[in-house]
PDB file of C-alpha atoms in Angstrom:
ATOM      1  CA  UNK C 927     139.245 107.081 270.429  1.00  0.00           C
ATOM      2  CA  UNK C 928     138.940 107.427 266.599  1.00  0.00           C
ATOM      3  CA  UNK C 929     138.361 104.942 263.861  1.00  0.00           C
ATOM      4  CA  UNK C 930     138.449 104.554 260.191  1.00  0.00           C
ATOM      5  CA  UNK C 931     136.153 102.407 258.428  1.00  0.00           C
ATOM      6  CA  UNK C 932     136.767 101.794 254.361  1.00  0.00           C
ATOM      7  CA  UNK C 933     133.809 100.473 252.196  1.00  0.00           C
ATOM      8  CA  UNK C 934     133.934  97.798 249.727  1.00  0.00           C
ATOM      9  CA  UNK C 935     137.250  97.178 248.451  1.00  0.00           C
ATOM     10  CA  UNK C 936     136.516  96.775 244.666  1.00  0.00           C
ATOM     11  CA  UNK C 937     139.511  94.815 242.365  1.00  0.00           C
ATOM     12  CA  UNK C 938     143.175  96.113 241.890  1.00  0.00           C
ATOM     13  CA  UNK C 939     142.272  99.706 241.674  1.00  0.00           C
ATOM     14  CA  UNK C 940     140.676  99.609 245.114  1.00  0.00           C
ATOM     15  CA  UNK C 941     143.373  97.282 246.498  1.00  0.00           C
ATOM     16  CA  UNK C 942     146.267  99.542 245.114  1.00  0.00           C
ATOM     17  CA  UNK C 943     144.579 102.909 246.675  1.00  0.00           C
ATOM     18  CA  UNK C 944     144.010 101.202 250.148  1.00  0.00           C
ATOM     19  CA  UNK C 945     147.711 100.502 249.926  1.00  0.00           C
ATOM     20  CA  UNK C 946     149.039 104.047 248.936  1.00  0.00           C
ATOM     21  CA  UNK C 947     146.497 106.051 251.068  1.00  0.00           C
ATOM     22  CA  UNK C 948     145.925 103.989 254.088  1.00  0.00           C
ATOM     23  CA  UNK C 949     149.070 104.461 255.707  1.00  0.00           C
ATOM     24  CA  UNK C 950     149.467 107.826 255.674  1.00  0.00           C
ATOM     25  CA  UNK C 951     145.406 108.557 256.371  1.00  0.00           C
ATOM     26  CA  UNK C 952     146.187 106.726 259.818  1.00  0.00           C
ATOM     27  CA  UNK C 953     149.272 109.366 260.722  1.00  0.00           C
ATOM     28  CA  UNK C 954     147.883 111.994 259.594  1.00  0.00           C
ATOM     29  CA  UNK C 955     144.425 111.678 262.029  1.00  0.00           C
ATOM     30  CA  UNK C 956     146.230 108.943 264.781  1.00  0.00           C
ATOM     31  CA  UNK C 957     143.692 106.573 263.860  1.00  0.00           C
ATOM     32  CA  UNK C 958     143.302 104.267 266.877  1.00  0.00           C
ATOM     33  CA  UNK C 959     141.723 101.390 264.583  1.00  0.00           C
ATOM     34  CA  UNK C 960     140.741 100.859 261.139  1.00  0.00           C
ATOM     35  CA  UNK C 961     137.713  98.281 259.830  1.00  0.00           C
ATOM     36  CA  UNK C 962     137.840  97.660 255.764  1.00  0.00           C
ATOM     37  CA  UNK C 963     135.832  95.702 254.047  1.00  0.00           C
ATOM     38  CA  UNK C 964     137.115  93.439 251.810  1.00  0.00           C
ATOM     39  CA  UNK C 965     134.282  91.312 249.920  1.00  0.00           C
ATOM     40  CA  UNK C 966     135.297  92.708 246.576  1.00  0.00           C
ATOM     41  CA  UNK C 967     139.251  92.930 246.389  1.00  0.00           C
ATOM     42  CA  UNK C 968     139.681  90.092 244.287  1.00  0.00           C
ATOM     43  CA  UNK C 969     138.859  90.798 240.678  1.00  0.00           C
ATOM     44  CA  UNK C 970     136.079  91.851 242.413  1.00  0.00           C
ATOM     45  CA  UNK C 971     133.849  88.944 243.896  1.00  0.00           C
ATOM     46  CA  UNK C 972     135.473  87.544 247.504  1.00  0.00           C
ATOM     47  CA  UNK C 973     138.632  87.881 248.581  1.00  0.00           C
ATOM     48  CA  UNK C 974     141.972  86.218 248.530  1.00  0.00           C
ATOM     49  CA  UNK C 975     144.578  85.131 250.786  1.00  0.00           C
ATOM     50  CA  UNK C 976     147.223  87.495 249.753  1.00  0.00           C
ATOM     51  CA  UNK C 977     144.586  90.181 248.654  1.00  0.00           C
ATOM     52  CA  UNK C 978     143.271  89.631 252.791  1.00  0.00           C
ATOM     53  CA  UNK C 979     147.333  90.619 253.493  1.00  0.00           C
ATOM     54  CA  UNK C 980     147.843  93.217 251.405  1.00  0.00           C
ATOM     55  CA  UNK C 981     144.871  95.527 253.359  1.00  0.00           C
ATOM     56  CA  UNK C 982     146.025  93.915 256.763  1.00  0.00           C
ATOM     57  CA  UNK C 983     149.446  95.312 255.503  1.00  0.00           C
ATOM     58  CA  UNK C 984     147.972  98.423 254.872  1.00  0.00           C
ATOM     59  CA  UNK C 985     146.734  98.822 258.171  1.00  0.00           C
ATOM     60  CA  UNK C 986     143.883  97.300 258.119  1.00  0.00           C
ATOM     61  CA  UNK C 987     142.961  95.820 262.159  1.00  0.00           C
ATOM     62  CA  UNK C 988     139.898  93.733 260.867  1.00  0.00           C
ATOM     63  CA  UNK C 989     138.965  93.028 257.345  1.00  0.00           C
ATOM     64  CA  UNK C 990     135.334  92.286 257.032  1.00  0.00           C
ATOM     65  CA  UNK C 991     133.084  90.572 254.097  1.00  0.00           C
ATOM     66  CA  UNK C 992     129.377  90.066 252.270  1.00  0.00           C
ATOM     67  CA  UNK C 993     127.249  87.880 250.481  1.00  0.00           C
ATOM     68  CA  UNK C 994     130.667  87.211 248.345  1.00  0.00           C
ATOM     69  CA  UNK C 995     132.356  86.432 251.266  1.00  0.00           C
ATOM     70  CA  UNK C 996     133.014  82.591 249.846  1.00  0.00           C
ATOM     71  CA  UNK C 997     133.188  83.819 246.048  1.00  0.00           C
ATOM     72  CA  UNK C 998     136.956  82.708 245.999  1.00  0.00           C
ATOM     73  CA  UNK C 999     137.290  79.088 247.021  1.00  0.00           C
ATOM     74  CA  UNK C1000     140.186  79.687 248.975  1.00  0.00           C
ATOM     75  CA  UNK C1001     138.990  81.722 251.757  1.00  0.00           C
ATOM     76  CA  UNK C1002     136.379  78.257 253.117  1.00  0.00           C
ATOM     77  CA  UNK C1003     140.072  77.448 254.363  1.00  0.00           C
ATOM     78  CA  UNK C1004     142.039  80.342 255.600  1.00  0.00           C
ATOM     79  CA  UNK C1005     138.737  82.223 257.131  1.00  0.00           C
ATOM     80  CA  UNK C1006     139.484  79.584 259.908  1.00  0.00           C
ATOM     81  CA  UNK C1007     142.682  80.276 260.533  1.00  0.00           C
ATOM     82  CA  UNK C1008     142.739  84.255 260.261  1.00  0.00           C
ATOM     83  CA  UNK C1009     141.498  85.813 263.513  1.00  0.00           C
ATOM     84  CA  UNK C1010     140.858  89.281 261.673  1.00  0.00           C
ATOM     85  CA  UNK C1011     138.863  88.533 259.182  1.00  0.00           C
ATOM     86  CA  UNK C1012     135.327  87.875 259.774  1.00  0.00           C
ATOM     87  CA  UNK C1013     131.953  86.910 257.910  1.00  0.00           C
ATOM     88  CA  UNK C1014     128.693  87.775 258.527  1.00  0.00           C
ATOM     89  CA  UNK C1015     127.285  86.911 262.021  1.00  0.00           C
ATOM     90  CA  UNK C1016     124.157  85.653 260.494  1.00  0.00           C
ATOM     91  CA  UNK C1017     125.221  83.042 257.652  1.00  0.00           C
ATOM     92  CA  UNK C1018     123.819  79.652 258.345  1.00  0.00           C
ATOM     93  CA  UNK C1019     125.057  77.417 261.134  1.00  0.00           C
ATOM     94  CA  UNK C1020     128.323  75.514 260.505  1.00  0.00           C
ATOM     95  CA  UNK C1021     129.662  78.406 257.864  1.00  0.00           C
ATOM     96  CA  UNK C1022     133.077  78.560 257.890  1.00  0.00           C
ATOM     97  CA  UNK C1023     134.905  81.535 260.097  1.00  0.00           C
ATOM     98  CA  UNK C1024     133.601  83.836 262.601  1.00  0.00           C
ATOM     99  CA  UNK C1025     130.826  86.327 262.150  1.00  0.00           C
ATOM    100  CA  UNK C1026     132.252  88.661 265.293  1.00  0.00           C
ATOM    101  CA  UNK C1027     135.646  89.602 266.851  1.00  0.00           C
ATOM    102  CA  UNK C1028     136.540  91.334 270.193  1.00  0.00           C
ATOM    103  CA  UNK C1029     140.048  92.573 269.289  1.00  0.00           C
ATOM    104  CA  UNK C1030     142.623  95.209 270.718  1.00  0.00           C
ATOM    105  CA  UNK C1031     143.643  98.114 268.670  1.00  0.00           C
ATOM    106  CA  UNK C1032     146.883  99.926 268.260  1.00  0.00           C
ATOM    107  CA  UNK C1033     146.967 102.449 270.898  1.00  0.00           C
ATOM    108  CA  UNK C1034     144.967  99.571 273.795  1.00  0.00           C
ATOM    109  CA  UNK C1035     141.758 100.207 272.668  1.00  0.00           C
ATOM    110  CA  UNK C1036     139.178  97.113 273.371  1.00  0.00           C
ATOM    111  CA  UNK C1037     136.772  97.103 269.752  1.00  0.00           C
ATOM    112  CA  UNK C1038     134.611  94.643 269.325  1.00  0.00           C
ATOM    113  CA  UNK C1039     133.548  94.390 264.939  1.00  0.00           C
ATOM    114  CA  UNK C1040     130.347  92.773 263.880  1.00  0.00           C
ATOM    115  CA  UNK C1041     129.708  92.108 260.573  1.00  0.00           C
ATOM    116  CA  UNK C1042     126.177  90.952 259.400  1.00  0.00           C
ATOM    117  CA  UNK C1043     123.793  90.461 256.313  1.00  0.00           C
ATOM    118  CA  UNK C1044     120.605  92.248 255.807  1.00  0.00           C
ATOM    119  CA  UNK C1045     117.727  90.435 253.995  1.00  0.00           C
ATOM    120  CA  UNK C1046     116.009  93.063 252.161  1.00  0.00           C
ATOM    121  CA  UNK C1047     116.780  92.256 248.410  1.00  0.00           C
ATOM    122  CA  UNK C1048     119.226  89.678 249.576  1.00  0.00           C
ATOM    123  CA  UNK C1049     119.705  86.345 249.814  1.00  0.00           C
ATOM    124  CA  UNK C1050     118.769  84.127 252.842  1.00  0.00           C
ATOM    125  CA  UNK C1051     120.322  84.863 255.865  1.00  0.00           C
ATOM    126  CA  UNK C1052     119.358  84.259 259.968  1.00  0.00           C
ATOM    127  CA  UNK C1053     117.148  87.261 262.250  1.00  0.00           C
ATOM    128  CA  UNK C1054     120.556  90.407 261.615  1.00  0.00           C
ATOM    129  CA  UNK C1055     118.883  92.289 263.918  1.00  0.00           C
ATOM    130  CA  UNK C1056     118.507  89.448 266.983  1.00  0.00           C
ATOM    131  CA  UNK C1057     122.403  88.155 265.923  1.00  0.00           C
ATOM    132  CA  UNK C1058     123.892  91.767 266.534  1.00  0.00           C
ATOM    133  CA  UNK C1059     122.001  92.234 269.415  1.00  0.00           C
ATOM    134  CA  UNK C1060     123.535  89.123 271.000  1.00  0.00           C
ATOM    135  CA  UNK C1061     126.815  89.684 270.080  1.00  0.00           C
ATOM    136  CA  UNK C1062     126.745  93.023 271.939  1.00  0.00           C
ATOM    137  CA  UNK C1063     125.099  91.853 274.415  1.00  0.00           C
ATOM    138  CA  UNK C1064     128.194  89.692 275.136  1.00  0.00           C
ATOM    139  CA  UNK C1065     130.373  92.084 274.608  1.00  0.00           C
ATOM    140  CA  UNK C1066     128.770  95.248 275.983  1.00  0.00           C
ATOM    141  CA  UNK C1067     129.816  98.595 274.900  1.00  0.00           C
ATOM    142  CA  UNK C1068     131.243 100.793 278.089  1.00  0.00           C
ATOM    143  CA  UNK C1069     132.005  97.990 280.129  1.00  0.00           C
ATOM    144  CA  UNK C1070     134.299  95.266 277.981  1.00  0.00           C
ATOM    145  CA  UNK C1071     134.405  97.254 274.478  1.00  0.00           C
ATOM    146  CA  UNK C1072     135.705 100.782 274.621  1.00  0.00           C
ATOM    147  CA  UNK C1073     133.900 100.620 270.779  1.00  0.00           C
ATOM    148  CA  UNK C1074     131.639  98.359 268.924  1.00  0.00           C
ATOM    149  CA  UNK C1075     131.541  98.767 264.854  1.00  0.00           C
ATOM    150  CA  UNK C1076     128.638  96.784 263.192  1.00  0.00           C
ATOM    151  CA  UNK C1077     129.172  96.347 259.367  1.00  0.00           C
ATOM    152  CA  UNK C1078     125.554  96.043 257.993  1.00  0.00           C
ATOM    153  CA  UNK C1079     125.928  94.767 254.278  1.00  0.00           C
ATOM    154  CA  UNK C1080     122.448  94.927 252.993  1.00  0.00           C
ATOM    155  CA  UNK C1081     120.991  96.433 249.374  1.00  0.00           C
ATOM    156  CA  UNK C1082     118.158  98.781 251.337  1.00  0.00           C
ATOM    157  CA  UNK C1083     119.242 101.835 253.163  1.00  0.00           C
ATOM    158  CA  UNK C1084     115.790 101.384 255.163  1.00  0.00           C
ATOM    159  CA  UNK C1085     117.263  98.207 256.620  1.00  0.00           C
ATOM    160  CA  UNK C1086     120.355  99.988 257.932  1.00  0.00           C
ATOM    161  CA  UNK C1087     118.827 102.862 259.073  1.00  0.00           C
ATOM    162  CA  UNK C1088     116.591 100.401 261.087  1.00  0.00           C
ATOM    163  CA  UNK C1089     119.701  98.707 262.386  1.00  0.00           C
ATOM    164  CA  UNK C1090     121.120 101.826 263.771  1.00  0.00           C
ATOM    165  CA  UNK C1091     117.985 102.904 265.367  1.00  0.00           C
ATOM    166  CA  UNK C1092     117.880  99.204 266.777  1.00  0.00           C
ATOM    167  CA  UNK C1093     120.658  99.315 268.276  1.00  0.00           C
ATOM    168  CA  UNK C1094     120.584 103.217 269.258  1.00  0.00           C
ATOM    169  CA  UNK C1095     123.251 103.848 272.412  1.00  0.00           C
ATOM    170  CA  UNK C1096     124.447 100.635 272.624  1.00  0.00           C
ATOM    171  CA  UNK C1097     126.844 100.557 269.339  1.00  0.00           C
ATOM    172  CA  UNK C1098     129.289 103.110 268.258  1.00  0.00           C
ATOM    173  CA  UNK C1099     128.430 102.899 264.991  1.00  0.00           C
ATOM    174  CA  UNK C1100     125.837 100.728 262.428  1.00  0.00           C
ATOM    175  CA  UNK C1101     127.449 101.685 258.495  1.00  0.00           C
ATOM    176  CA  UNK C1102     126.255 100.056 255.375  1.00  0.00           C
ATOM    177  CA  UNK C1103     128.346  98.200 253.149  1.00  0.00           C
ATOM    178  CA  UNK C1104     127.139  96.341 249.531  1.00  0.00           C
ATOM    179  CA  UNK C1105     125.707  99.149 247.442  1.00  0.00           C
ATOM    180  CA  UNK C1106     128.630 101.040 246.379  1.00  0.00           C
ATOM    181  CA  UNK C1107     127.135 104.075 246.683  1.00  0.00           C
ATOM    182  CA  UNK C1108     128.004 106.121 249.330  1.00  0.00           C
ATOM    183  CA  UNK C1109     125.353 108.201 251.084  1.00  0.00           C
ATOM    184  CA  UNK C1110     124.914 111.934 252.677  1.00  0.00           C
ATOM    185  CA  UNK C1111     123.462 111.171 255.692  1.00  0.00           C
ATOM    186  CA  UNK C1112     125.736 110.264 258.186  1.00  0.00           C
ATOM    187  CA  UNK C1113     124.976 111.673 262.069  1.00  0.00           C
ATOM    188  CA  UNK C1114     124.648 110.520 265.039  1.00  0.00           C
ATOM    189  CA  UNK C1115     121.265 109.601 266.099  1.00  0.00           C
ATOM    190  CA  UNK C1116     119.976 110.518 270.057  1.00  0.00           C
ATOM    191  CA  UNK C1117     121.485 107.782 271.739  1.00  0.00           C
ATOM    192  CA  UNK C1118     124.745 108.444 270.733  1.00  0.00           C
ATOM    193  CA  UNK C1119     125.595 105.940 268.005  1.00  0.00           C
ATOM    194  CA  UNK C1120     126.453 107.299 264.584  1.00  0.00           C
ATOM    195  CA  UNK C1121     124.905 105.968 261.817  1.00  0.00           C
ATOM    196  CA  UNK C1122     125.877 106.172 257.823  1.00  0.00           C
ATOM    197  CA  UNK C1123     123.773 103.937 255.419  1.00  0.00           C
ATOM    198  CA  UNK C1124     126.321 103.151 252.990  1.00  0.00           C
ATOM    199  CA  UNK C1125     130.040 103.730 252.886  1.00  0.00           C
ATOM    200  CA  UNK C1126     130.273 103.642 249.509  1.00  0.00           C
ATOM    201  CA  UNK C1127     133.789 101.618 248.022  1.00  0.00           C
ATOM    202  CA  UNK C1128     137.162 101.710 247.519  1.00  0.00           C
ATOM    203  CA  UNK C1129     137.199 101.718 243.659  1.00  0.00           C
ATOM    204  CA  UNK C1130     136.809 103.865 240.007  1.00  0.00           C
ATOM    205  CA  UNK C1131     133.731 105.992 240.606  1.00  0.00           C
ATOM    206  CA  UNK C1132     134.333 106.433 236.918  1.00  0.00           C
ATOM    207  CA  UNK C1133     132.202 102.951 236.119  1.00  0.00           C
ATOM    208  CA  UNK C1134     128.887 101.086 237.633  1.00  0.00           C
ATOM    209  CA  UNK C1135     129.368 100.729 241.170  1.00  0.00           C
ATOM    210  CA  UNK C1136     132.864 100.115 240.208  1.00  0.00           C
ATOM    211  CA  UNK C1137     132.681  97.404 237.341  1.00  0.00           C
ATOM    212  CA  UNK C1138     133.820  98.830 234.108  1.00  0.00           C
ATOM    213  CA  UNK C1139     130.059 100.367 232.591  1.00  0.00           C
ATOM    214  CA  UNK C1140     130.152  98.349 228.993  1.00  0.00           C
ATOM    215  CA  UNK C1141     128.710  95.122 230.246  1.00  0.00           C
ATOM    216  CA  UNK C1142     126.577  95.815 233.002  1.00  0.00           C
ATOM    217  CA  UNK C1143     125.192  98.875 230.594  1.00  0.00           C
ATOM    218  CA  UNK C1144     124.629  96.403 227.853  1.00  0.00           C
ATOM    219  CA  UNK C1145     122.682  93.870 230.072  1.00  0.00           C
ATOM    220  CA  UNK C1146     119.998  97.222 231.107  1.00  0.00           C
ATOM    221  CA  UNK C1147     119.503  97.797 227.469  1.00  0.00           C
ATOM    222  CA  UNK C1148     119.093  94.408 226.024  1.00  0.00           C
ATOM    223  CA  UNK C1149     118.724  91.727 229.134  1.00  0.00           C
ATOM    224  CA  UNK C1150     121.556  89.682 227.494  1.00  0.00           C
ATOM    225  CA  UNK C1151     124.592  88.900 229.169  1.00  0.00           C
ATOM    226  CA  UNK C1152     127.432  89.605 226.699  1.00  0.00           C
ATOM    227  CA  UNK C1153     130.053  88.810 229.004  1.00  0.00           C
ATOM    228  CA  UNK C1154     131.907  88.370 232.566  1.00  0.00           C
ATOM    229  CA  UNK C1155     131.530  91.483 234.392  1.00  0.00           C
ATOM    230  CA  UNK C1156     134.939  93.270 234.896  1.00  0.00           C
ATOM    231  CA  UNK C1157     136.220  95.700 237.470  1.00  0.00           C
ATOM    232  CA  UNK C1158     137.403  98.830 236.377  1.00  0.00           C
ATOM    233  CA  UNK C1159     140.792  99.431 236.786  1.00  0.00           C
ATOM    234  CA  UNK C1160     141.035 103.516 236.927  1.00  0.00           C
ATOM    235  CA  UNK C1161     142.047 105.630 239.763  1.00  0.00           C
ATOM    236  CA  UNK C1162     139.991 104.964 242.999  1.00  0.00           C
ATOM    237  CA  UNK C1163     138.678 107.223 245.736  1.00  0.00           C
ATOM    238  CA  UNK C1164     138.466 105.834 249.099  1.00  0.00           C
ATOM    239  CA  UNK C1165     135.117 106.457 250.550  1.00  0.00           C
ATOM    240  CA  UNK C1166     134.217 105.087 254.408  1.00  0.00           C
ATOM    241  CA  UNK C1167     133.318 106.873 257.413  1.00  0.00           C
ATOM    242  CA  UNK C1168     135.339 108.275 260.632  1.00  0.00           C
ATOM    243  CA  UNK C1169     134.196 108.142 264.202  1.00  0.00           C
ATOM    244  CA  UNK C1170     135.346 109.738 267.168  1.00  0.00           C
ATOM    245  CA  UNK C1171     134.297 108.676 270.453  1.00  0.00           C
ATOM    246  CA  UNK C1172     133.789 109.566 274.036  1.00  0.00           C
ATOM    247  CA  UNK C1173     136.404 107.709 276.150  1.00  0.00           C
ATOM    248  CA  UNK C1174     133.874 106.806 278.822  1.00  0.00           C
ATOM    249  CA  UNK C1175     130.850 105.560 277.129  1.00  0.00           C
ATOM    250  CA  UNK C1176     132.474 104.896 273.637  1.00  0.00           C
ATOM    251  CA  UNK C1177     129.577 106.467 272.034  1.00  0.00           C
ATOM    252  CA  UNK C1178     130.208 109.088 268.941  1.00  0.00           C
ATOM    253  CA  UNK C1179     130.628 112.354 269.237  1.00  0.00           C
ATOM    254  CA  UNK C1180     131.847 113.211 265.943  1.00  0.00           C
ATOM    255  CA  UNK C1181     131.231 111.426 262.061  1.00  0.00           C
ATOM    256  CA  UNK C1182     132.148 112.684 259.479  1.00  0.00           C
ATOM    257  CA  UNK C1183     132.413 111.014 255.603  1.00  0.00           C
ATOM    258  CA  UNK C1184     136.287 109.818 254.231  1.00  0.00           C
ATOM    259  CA  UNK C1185     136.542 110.471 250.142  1.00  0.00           C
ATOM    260  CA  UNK C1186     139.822 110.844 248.911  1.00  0.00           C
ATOM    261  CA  UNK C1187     141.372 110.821 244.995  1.00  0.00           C
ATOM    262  CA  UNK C1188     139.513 109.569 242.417  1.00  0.00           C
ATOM    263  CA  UNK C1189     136.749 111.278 240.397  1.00  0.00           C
ATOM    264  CA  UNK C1190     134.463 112.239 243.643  1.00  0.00           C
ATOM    265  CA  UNK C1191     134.578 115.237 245.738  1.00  0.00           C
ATOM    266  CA  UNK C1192     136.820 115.124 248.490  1.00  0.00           C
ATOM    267  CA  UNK C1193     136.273 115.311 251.681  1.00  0.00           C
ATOM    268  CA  UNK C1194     138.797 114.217 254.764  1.00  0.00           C
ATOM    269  CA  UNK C1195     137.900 113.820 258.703  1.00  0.00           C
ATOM    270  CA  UNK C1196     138.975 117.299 260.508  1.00  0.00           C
ATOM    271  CA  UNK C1197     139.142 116.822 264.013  1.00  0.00           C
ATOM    272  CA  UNK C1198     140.125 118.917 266.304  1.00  0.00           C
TER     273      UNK C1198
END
């Protein structure tokens, strides 16, 4: 099968791209699934009700969040009720939603989506590396899942790299959401799972990790906040990762890095 998954969503621009691109990115490559995440749609911290819509409406299958996962109010409610959009696994006991979600796809395909917090340079969070490994091990790949995506949204690429090592032929693939930044060093590691350490987002590359550069360039230089940070509102690229996979172990056999529009360099999946 093949997947798409988006990094951070960041603000209108991001939201806006997601909706003109998406749809077409799926026909184009007959995307079997698609995993965004979401964390930083709305005015960038959390995410919405209708924001959560519009990239299910875009094609999203699962929509999955971060540390700002409960950054708009709203979502302590609706999480419950919305089946697609999950959490991180490892957020305290009694948090609101689901951290996991075993879900069918739009050509059959059984894909099970993890999403968990690191704790490198983060806040608190539970063991990620014992929570994925039970969830899979509910769930196994092969046998239940024909794929299993774990969203890793952590500040240190050393802590997903671990992950994916970790969990080495038994995932289809570990990627790492949060920084923004997306990285050059996606493969697939000896056990078959493919591994990319950060996504990057769906945003203006033409700002600070998408947040318009006057404020967050004015708090380096003098340590004074002079103001709400603000997401910038040029065009976006959309930067994730696409997986192919063998149909009998659901292991990778191909990754390759999604960046389209927007100031960066493009480059599109080309599969055979």
């Amino acid at each position: 099968m093949r997947f798409l998954f988006l990094g951070d969503v960041v603000g209108r621009s991001g939201r806006d791209a997601v909706a003109e691109r998406l749809p077409g990115i799926i026909d184009r490559y007959k995307f079997d699934f698609v995993v965004v995440n979401g964390e930083n749609a709305s005015h960038g911290r959390g995410l919405t009700e209708p924001h959560f819509k519009g990239l299910r409406d875009a094609g999203a299958d699962i929509v999955t969040l971060g540390d700002h996962a409960f950054d708009q109010r709203d979502t302590l409610s609706f999480i419950e009720r919305e089946t697609t959009l999950i959490r991180p696994l490892n957020m305290a006991p009694g948090t609101p939603g689901r951290g996991a979600m075993f879900v069918e796809g739009r050509n059959g395909h059984r894909v099970l989506v993890i999403n968990a917090l690191g704790r490198v340079f983060m806040g608190p969070a539970d063991d990620p590396f014992r929570a994925v490994e039970a969830a899979v091990a509910a769930c196994p790949l092969g046998e239940q899942a024909d794929a299993i995506i774990v969203d890793f949204h952590t500040e240190a690429t050393s802590e997903i790299q671990g992950m994916g090592f970790f969990m080495d032929g038994r995932v289809s693939l570990v990627v790492g959401t949060h920084t923004h930044i997306p990285t050059a060093d996606h493969r697939i590691l000896k056990g078959g799972t493919a591994l990319m350490a950060d996504a990057g987002m769906c945003g203006d590359f033409d700002s600070i990790i998408g947040v318009d550069a006057e404020e967050p360039l004015n708090r380096f230089l003098t340590g004074i906040a002079n103001g709400r940070f603000t997401p910038a509102e040029g065009e976006a690229t959309l930067c994730g990762v696409a997986v192919e996979t063998d149909p009998r172990s659901g292991l990778a056999v191909k990754v390759l890095p999604v960046r389209l529009g927007g100031t960066l360099a493009q480059a599109e999946p080309v599969f055979d």
